[in-house]
Coordinates of C-alpha atoms and ligand atoms in Angstrom, one line a residue:
M21 CA -17.4 24.3 17.5
T22 CA -16.1 21.4 15.2
I23 CA -12.7 20.3 15.6
S24 CA -11.0 18.4 12.5
A25 CA -9.0 15.5 13.2
R26 CA -7.0 12.5 11.9
V27 CA -7.3 8.9 13.4
I28 CA -4.0 7.6 14.3
A29 CA -5.1 4.3 15.6
N30 CA -8.3 2.5 16.6
F31 CA -8.8 0.8 19.9
K32 CA -12.2 -0.7 19.2
K33 CA -14.1 1.6 22.0
T34 CA -11.8 4.6 21.5
V35 CA -9.6 6.1 18.7
A36 CA -6.2 7.8 19.0
V37 CA -6.4 11.1 17.2
Q38 CA -4.4 14.0 16.2
V39 CA -6.1 17.4 16.1
D40 CA -5.2 19.3 13.0
G41 CA -2.3 21.7 13.7
E42 CA -1.4 20.0 17.0
A43 CA 1.4 17.7 17.8
A44 CA -0.4 15.8 20.7
I45 CA -2.2 12.5 20.3
E46 CA -5.4 12.3 22.2
Q47 CA -8.0 9.8 23.1
A48 CA -11.2 10.4 21.5
Y49 CA -14.8 8.9 22.0
P50 CA -16.8 8.1 18.9
L51 CA -20.7 8.7 19.1
R52 CA -22.7 5.4 18.6
S53 CA -23.6 6.6 15.0
V54 CA -19.9 6.8 13.7
P55 CA -19.0 3.8 11.6
L56 CA -15.8 1.9 12.0
M57 CA -12.7 4.1 11.9
V58 CA -9.1 3.1 10.7
A59 CA -5.9 4.8 10.8
G60 CA -5.9 7.6 8.2
D61 CA -9.4 8.4 8.6
R62 CA -10.5 12.1 8.6
I63 CA -12.9 13.1 11.4
E64 CA -15.0 15.8 12.9
C65 CA -15.1 16.1 16.7
F66 CA -16.2 18.4 19.5
R67 CA -15.3 18.9 23.0
D68 CA -17.7 17.5 25.7
D69 CA -16.8 18.2 29.3
G70 CA -13.3 18.2 28.2
R71 CA -13.7 14.8 26.4
L72 CA -13.0 14.8 22.6
R73 CA -16.2 13.1 21.0
V74 CA -16.1 12.1 17.3
Q75 CA -19.2 13.0 15.5
T76 CA -18.6 12.5 11.8
L77 CA -16.4 10.3 9.5
I78 CA -15.5 12.2 6.5
P79 CA -15.8 10.1 3.2
R80 CA -12.8 8.4 2.5
Q81 CA -10.5 9.3 -0.4
T82 CA -9.2 5.7 -0.8
V83 CA -9.6 2.5 1.4
L84 CA -7.7 -0.5 1.5
E85 CA -9.8 -3.2 2.5
R86 CA -9.7 -6.8 3.5
A87 CA -12.3 -9.2 2.4
D88 CA -13.3 -12.6 3.5
R89 CA -15.9 -14.8 2.1
H90 CA -18.3 -13.1 4.9
W91 CA -17.4 -9.7 5.3
V92 CA -15.2 -6.8 4.2
K93 CA -13.1 -4.7 6.6
P94 CA -11.5 -1.6 6.2
L95 CA -7.6 -1.8 7.0
A96 CA -6.4 1.8 6.4
A97 CA -8.0 4.9 4.7
N98 CA -6.7 7.7 2.5
L99 CA -3.6 6.1 1.4
T100 CA -2.0 7.4 -1.8
H101 CA 0.3 4.6 -2.3
L102 CA 0.9 1.0 -1.6
G103 CA 4.5 0.2 -1.1
I104 CA 5.3 -3.3 -2.5
V105 CA 8.4 -4.7 -1.1
S106 CA 10.3 -7.7 -2.6
A107 CA 13.9 -8.7 -2.0
S108 CA 16.1 -11.8 -2.6
P109 CA 16.1 -13.7 -0.1
P110 CA 13.2 -14.8 -0.3
G111 CA 13.2 -14.1 -4.0
I112 CA 11.8 -11.6 -6.4
D113 CA 8.4 -12.9 -7.4
T114 CA 7.0 -10.6 -10.1
L115 CA 3.6 -12.4 -10.1
L116 CA 3.2 -11.5 -6.4
I117 CA 4.2 -7.8 -7.3
D118 CA 1.8 -7.7 -10.0
Q119 CA -0.8 -9.2 -7.6
F120 CA -0.2 -6.3 -5.5
C121 CA -0.6 -3.8 -8.3
L122 CA -3.8 -5.2 -8.9
A123 CA -4.7 -4.6 -5.4
A124 CA -3.5 -1.0 -5.6
H125 CA -5.7 -0.4 -8.7
Q126 CA -8.6 -2.0 -6.8
A127 CA -8.1 0.5 -3.9
D128 CA -7.6 3.3 -6.4
V129 CA -4.2 4.1 -4.9
N130 CA -0.8 4.0 -6.7
A131 CA 1.8 1.4 -6.5
L132 CA 5.3 2.2 -5.3
I133 CA 7.4 -0.8 -6.0
I134 CA 10.6 -1.4 -3.6
F135 CA 13.3 -3.8 -4.3
N136 CA 15.1 -4.0 -1.1
K137 CA 18.4 -5.6 0.0
A138 CA 20.3 -4.0 -2.9
D139 CA 23.4 -4.5 -0.7
R140 CA 23.7 -8.0 -1.2
M141 CA 22.7 -8.4 -4.8
T142 CA 25.3 -9.7 -7.1
S143 CA 25.7 -7.5 -10.4
E144 CA 23.6 -9.9 -12.4
E145 CA 20.9 -9.5 -9.8
R146 CA 21.2 -5.7 -9.8
D147 CA 20.8 -5.8 -13.6
E148 CA 17.8 -7.8 -13.3
A149 CA 16.2 -5.6 -10.6
E150 CA 17.2 -2.6 -12.8
K151 CA 15.4 -3.9 -15.9
L152 CA 12.3 -4.7 -13.6
I153 CA 12.3 -1.1 -12.3
A154 CA 12.6 0.3 -15.8
T155 CA 9.5 -1.8 -16.9
Y156 CA 7.5 -0.8 -13.9
R157 CA 8.3 2.9 -14.4
Q158 CA 7.2 2.8 -18.0
V159 CA 4.0 1.5 -17.0
G160 CA 3.6 4.5 -14.7
Y161 CA 4.5 3.3 -11.3
K162 CA 7.2 4.5 -8.9
A163 CA 10.0 1.9 -8.6
V164 CA 13.3 2.1 -6.2
L165 CA 16.1 -0.2 -5.5
I166 CA 17.2 0.2 -1.8
D167 CA 18.7 -1.5 1.0
A168 CA 17.4 -0.8 4.5
K169 CA 20.7 -1.5 6.2
T170 CA 22.0 2.4 5.9
D171 CA 20.6 5.7 5.7
K172 CA 22.1 6.0 2.3
G173 CA 20.5 2.6 1.1
I174 CA 17.2 4.2 2.1
Q175 CA 17.4 7.5 0.4
P176 CA 16.1 6.7 -3.1
L177 CA 12.9 5.8 -1.2
L178 CA 13.0 9.0 0.8
D179 CA 13.3 10.7 -2.5
E180 CA 10.0 9.1 -3.8
L181 CA 7.9 9.9 -0.8
D182 CA 7.2 13.4 -0.8
G183 CA 3.5 13.7 0.1
C184 CA 2.8 10.0 0.0
T185 CA 0.7 8.3 2.3
F186 CA 1.5 4.7 2.2
T187 CA 1.6 1.2 3.7
L188 CA 3.9 -1.7 3.0
V189 CA 3.1 -5.2 1.8
G190 CA 5.1 -8.1 0.6
A191 CA 6.2 -11.5 1.5
S192 CA 7.6 -12.5 4.9
G193 CA 11.4 -11.5 5.2
V194 CA 11.6 -8.9 2.5
G195 CA 12.4 -6.0 4.9
K196 CA 9.0 -4.2 5.7
S197 CA 10.0 -4.0 9.4
S198 CA 13.6 -3.0 8.6
I199 CA 12.3 -0.4 6.2
I200 CA 9.8 1.3 8.8
Q201 CA 12.5 1.2 11.5
R202 CA 15.1 3.0 9.2
L203 CA 12.3 5.5 8.2
L204 CA 10.9 5.8 11.8
P205 CA 13.8 5.3 14.1
D206 CA 11.5 6.9 16.9
R207 CA 8.6 4.6 16.2
D208 CA 8.7 3.0 19.6
L209 CA 8.4 6.6 21.2
V210 CA 5.3 7.4 19.1
V211 CA 3.7 4.1 20.3
G212 CA 4.7 4.7 23.7
A213 CA 3.4 8.2 23.9
V214 CA -0.1 7.1 22.4
S215 CA -0.2 4.2 25.0
E216 CA 0.4 6.9 27.7
A217 CA -1.9 9.4 26.4
T218 CA -4.8 7.0 25.8
G219 CA -3.9 4.7 28.8
L220 CA -4.4 2.0 26.4
G221 CA -1.2 0.1 27.6
S222 CA 0.8 -2.7 25.9
H223 CA -1.3 -4.0 22.9
T224 CA -0.5 -1.1 20.7
T225 CA 2.2 -2.8 18.8
S226 CA -0.5 -5.2 17.2
V227 CA -2.5 -2.0 16.1
T228 CA -2.5 -0.3 13.0
F229 CA -0.8 3.2 13.3
W230 CA -0.5 6.2 11.4
Y231 CA 2.9 7.8 11.5
D232 CA 4.0 11.3 10.2
L233 CA 7.2 11.1 7.9
P234 CA 9.9 13.8 8.6
G235 CA 9.1 16.3 5.9
S236 CA 5.8 15.5 4.4
G237 CA 4.2 12.1 3.9
A238 CA 3.0 9.3 6.3
I239 CA 3.2 5.7 6.8
I240 CA 0.4 3.5 8.0
D241 CA 2.1 0.7 9.6
S242 CA -0.1 -2.5 10.3
P243 CA 0.7 -6.0 10.9
G244 CA -2.8 -6.9 9.4
V245 CA -2.1 -5.1 6.0
R246 CA 1.3 -6.6 5.7
Q247 CA -0.3 -10.0 5.2
Y248 CA -2.9 -8.6 2.9
S249 CA -4.3 -11.1 0.8
V250 CA -4.6 -10.5 -3.1
S251 CA -6.2 -13.8 -4.5
H252 CA -9.2 -13.0 -6.4
F253 CA -9.9 -10.3 -8.7
A254 CA -12.8 -9.6 -11.1
K255 CA -12.1 -9.8 -14.8
Q256 CA -12.5 -6.0 -15.2
T257 CA -9.9 -5.3 -12.6
L258 CA -7.5 -7.5 -14.4
R259 CA -8.0 -5.7 -17.7
Q260 CA -8.0 -2.3 -16.3
G261 CA -5.4 -3.2 -13.8
F262 CA -2.6 -4.0 -16.1
H263 CA -2.3 -0.2 -17.1
E264 CA 0.0 -0.7 -20.3
L265 CA -2.1 -3.5 -21.4
A266 CA -5.4 -1.5 -21.1
R267 CA -3.7 1.1 -23.0
A268 CA -2.6 -1.0 -25.8
A269 CA -6.0 -2.7 -25.8
E270 CA -7.6 0.5 -27.0
S271 CA -6.5 -0.4 -30.4
C272 CA -7.7 -4.0 -30.3
R273 CA -10.5 -4.5 -33.1
F274 CA -12.7 -6.5 -30.9
G275 CA -13.9 -5.0 -27.6
D276 CA -13.8 -8.2 -25.8
C277 CA -10.4 -9.2 -27.3
S278 CA -8.7 -11.7 -25.1
H279 CA -5.3 -10.6 -26.3
T280 CA -4.3 -14.1 -27.3
V281 CA -5.1 -15.4 -30.6
E282 CA -7.5 -12.6 -32.2
P283 CA -6.2 -10.6 -35.3
A284 CA -5.6 -6.9 -35.0
C285 CA -4.7 -7.0 -31.2
G286 CA -3.3 -4.0 -29.7
V287 CA -1.6 -6.1 -26.9
Q288 CA 0.1 -8.4 -29.4
E289 CA 1.3 -5.5 -31.3
G290 CA 2.5 -3.9 -28.0
L291 CA 4.3 -7.2 -27.4
R292 CA 6.0 -7.1 -30.7
N293 CA 7.3 -3.6 -30.6
G294 CA 8.5 -3.9 -27.0
E295 CA 5.9 -1.7 -25.4
I296 CA 4.9 -4.6 -23.4
A297 CA 7.1 -6.7 -21.4
S298 CA 6.5 -10.3 -22.1
W299 CA 6.7 -11.3 -18.4
R300 CA 3.9 -8.6 -17.5
Y301 CA 1.9 -10.4 -20.2
D302 CA 2.6 -13.6 -19.0
N303 CA 1.6 -12.7 -15.6
Y304 CA -1.6 -11.1 -16.9
R305 CA -2.5 -14.4 -18.3
K306 CA -1.6 -16.7 -15.4
L307 CA -3.9 -14.2 -13.1
A308 CA -6.8 -14.1 -15.6
D309 CA -6.2 -18.0 -16.1
I310 CA -6.1 -17.6 -20.0
Ligands
GTP3 N1 21.4 -7.2 3.7 C1 20.2 -6.9 3.9 N2 19.4 -7.5 5.0 C2 18.1 -7.0 5.1 C3 17.6 -5.8 4.6 N3 16.5 -5.4 5.0 C4 16.0 -6.4 5.9 N4 17.1 -7.3 6.1 C5 17.2 -8.4 6.8 O1 16.1 -9.4 6.2 C6 15.5 -10.1 7.3 C7 14.0 -9.9 7.2 O2 13.7 -8.5 7.4 P1 12.3 -8.0 8.0 O3 12.4 -6.4 8.2 O4 12.2 -8.7 9.5 O5 11.2 -8.5 7.0 P2 9.7 -8.5 7.0 O6 9.2 -7.9 5.6 O7 9.1 -7.4 8.2 O8 9.1 -10.0 7.3 P3 7.9 -10.3 8.1 O9 7.4 -9.5 9.4 O10 8.1 -11.8 8.5 O11 6.7 -10.1 7.1 C8 16.0 -9.6 8.8 O12 17.1 -10.4 9.0 C9 16.7 -8.2 8.1 O13 17.8 -7.8 9.1 C10 18.6 -5.0 3.6 O14 18.4 -4.2 3.1 N5 19.7 -5.6 3.4
MG4 MG1 8.1 -7.6 9.8
ZN5 ZN1 -6.3 -7.6 -27.9

């Protein structure tokens, strides 16, 4: 009989899995033919002498990958959103946010833009953050202003999370760990339970983990994903990944319009009529190096 399950964490030789409809997390042993699995993967297993064996990796809806010059490695599977966190300190950097938006586009997931540390913003900083939020929402992204210090402060994020499977990325010090701690106060208990169930001991904190959220939705928490790098994108990714520019570009006269000097450019028109924020356009040009 085939048993459907989800991968909660990968420990190289074995995986921690949760069989559909069951609360317990157990250890499973992949057949040699099964490719590398990551947190979020859907799998099919069977029981063999009491042992759970993984026989099939179900094709992924989405996959967040890390690329090197020599290899591409899956980090997390079946995400619906990339949670992009920024805060001051260390400072809100829209260029970095927009790079992560491109990464989301590349991975075929939605961006969820999170401005954290609202509790320590001056009223000018708050106005600025709210302007950015309005722009990102207009582009089509979810965007929220939160603080991870209180349950009330995190509520706007909770309100957006229904049914989302997401992971958090962002610069060091923006509050990713604090947000996860606030969303999952029992996280250490889960990690402990998995270590116990799998007998895999203490290295679990450096492993990528799937956590169900109260209600619907889930977080994939990974030290590796948090340092996800976003340096080089194909030109096409840039052109399509700035969604409002791509929409406006449909009315450019020239198919290969660079949106800089050409006549009858939809993007230039969008800038003039306020449909495109000038800082998004500037970020596009910086990233496209034009
Ligand atoms: N005032 C305030 N401080 C916060 C908030 N969120 C996080 N902090 C503080 O900011 C600092 C950094 O938070 P972390 O959660 O460790 O940040 P991180 O993004 O996980 O950082 P790295 O693990 O280095 O990538 C800590 O001192 C937190 O207590 C917030 O909403 N408000
Ligand atoms: Mg952290
Ligand atoms: Zn154009």
